[in-house]
Coordinates of C-alpha atoms in Angstrom, one line a residue:
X190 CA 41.3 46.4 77.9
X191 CA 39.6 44.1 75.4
X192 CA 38.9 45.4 71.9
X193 CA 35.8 43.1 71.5
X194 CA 33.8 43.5 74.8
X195 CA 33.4 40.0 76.0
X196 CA 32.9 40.4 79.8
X197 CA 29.6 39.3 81.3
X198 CA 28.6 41.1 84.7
X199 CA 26.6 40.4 86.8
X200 CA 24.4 42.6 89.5
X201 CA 23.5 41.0 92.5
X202 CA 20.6 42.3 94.4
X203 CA 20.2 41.8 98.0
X204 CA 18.7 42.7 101.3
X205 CA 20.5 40.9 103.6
X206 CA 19.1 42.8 106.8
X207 CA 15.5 42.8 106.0
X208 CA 12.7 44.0 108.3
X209 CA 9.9 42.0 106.5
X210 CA 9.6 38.5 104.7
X211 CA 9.7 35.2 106.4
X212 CA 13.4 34.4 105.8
X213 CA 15.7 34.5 108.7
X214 CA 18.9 37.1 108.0
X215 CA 20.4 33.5 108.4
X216 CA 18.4 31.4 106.1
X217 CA 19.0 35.0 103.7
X218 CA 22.8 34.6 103.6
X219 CA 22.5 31.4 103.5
X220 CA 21.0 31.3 100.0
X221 CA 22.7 34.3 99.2
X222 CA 25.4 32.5 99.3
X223 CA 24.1 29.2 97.4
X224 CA 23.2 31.1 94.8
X225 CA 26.9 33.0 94.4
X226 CA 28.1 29.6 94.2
X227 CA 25.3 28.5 91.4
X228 CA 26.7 31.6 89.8
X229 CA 30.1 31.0 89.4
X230 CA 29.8 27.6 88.8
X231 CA 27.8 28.3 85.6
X232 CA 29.7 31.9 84.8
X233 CA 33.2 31.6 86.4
X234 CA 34.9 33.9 84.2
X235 CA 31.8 36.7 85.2
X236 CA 32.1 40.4 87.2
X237 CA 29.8 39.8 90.0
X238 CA 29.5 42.8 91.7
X239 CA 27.1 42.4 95.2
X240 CA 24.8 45.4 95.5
X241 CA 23.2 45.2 99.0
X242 CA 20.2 47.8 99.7
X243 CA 18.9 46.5 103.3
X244 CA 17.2 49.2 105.4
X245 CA 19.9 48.5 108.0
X246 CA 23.6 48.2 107.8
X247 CA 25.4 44.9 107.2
X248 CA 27.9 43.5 109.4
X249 CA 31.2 43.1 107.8
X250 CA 31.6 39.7 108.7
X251 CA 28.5 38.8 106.5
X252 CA 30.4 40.7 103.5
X253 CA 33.8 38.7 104.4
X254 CA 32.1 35.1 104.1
X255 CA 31.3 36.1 100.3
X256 CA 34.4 37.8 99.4
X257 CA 35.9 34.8 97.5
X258 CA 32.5 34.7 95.5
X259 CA 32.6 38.3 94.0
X260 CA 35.0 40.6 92.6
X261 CA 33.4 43.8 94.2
X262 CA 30.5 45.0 96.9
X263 CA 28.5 47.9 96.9
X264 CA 27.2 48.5 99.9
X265 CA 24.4 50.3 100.0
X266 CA 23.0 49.2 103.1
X267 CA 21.2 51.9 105.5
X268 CA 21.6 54.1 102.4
X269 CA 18.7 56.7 103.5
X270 CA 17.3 56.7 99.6
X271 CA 16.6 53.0 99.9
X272 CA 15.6 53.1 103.4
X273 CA 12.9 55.3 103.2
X274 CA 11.2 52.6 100.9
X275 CA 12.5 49.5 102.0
X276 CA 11.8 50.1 105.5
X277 CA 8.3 50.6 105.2
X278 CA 8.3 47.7 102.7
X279 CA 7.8 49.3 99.5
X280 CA 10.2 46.9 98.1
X281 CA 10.0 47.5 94.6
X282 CA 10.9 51.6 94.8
X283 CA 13.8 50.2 97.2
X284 CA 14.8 47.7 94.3
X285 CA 14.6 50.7 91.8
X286 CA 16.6 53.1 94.2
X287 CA 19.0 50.3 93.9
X288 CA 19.4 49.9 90.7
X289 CA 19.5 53.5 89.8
X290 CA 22.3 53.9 92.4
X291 CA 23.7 50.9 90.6
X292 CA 23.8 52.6 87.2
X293 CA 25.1 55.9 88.3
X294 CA 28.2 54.1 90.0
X295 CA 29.0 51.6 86.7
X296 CA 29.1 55.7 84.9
X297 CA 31.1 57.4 87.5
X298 CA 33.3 55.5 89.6
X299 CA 36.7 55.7 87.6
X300 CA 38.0 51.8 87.7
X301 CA 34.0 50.6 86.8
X302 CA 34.3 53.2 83.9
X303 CA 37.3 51.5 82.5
X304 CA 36.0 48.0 83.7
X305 CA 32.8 48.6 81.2
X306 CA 34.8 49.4 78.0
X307 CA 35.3 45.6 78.4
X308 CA 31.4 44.5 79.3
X309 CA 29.3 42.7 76.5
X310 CA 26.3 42.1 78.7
X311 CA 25.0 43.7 82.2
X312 CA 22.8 40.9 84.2
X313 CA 20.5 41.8 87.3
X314 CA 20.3 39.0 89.2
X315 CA 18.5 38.9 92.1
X316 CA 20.0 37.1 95.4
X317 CA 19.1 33.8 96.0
X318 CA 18.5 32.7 92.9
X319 CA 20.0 29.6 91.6
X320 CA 21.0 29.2 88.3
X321 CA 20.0 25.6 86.1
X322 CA 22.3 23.7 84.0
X323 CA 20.6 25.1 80.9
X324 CA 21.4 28.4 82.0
X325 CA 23.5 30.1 78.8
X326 CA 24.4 33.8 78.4
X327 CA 24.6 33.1 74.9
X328 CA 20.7 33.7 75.1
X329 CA 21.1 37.0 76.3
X330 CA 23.7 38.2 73.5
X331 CA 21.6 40.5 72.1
X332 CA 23.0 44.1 71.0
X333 CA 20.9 47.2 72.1
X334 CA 18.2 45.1 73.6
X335 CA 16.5 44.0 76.9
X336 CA 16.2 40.4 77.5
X337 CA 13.5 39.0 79.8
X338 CA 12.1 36.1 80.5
X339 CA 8.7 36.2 77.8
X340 CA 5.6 38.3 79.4
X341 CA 3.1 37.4 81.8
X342 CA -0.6 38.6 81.6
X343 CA -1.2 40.7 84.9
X344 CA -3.2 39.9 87.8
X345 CA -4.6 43.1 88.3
X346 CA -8.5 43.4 87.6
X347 CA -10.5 46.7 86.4
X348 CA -9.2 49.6 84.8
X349 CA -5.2 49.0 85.9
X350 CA -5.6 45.7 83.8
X351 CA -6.2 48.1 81.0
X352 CA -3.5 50.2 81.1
X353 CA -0.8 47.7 82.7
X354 CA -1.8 44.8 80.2
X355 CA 1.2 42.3 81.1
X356 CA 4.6 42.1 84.0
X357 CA 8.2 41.2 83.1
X358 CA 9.7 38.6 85.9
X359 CA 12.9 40.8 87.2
X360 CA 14.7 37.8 89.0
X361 CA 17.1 37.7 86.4
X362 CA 17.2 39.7 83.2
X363 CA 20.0 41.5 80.8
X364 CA 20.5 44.7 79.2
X365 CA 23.0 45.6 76.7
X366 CA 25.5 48.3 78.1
X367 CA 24.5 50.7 75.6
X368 CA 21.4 50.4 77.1
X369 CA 22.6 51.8 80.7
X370 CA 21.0 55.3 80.3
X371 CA 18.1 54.2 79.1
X372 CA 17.4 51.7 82.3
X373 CA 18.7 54.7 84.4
X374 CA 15.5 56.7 82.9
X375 CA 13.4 53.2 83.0
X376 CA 14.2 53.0 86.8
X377 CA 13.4 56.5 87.7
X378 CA 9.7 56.1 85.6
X379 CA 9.3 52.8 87.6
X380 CA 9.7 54.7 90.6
X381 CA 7.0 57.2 89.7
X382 CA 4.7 54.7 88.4
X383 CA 4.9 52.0 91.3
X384 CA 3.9 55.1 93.4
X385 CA 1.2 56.6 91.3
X386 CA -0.3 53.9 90.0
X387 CA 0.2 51.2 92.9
X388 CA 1.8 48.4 90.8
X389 CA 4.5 46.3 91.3
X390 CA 8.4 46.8 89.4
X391 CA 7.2 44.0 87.5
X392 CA 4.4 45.9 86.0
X393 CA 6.5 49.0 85.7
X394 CA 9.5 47.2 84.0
X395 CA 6.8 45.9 81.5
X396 CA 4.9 49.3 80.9
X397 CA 8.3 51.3 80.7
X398 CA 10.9 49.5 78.8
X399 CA 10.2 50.3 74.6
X400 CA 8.8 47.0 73.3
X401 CA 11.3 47.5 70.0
X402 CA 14.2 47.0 72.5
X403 CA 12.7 44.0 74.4
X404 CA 13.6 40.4 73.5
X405 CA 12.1 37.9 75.2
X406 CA 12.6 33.8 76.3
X407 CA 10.1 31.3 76.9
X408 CA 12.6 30.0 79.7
X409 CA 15.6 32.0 81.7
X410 CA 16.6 28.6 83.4
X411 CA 16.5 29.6 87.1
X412 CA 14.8 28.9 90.4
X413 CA 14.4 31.3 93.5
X414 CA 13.3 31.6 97.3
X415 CA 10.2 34.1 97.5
X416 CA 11.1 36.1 100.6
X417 CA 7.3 37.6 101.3
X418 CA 6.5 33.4 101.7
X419 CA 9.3 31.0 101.5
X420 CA 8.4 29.2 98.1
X421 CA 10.8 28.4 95.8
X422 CA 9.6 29.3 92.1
X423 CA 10.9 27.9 88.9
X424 CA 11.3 30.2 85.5

């Protein structure tokens, strides 16, 4: 164990066995896949842990063609917490649910306890994104803090503009691990307010996180498949 924590790792979101979006499970693992690659490439001394919330179970064969890619899978696949959202395509409680699950397991299984003494920075990185050249974690070295890619005014019109003024992209974003019961408590207020309010995690993320703890970048030097229409977007 490392007296200087200087481990980044990284938390990659998937739904490999979707029932909505216009990606084929195919086309999914696919760029799944790509965009383990793009990760190592740029990161290759990283913890990528694979944490997979489809509404159905995923066939072991699709885990065993990314094995040599990451260092650990949570599978979380047909996990009835997640399913009751993601199958009904309320994807962003089902990405919360996730990520909760996500921070309770880096606090209580035993070996990710010890691994985490060791962990400077804790990425979520959603699947299928593909990392740029300028890509550098260096950006995200930021002690105590959140680091997003910078604000973007909402969409929403009326009196939700009011109260959710701005969204946070959650493609890919940091947190510093002293930071992990504070997302824990950010996740399950997202939760509540994507369901009371009828916003997105984006908005959530934005109206939940304390603005004294967020840092924000003009660019987070990344590109990724939209599932709901096939785009690729740049950020």
């Amino acid at each position: 164990m490392s007296l200087i924590p200087s481990l980044q790792l990284f938390i990659v979101t998937s739904a490999l066995n979707p029932n909505m979006g216009v990606l084929s499970r195919e086309d999914r693992l696919q760029q799944t896949i790509e965009g383990l690659v793009s990760l190592r490439k740029k990161c290759p001394d990283a913890i990528v842990i694979l944490a997979d919330g489809s509404p159905e179970p995923v066939e072991r064969e699709k885990y065993d063609s990314m094995s040599g890619l990451v260092d650990l899978i949570a599978d979380f696949s047909g996990d009835k917490d997640i399913a009751q959202f993601a199958a009904v395509g309320r994807k962003s409680e089902a990405e919360n649910v996730l990520m909760l699950k996500m921070m309770m397991l880096l606090k209580q299984a035993p070996e990710l306890k010890r691994l985490m003494h060791s962990v400077r920075r804790v990425y979520k990185f959603s699947a299928r994104t593909i990392l740029h050249d300028e890509f550098d974690t260096a950006e995200h070295d930021h002690f105590g803090k959140y680091v997003f890619k910078k604000r973007i005014p909402t969409w929403l019109a009326g009196d939700a503009a009011e109260t959710f003024t701005d969204l946070l992209i959650t493609r890919l974003f940091s947190f510093c691990p002293s930071l992990i019961d504070d997302y824990s408590i950010v996740c399950r207020r997202n939760i509540g307010v994507v369901q009371d309010a009828g916003v997105d995690t984006e908005h959530a993320h934005f109206f939940n996180i304390e603005p004294d703890r967020l840092v924000e970048l003009d660019k987070i030097h990344c590109q990724g498949v939209m599932a709901s229409t096939g785009a690729t977007e740049f950020y």
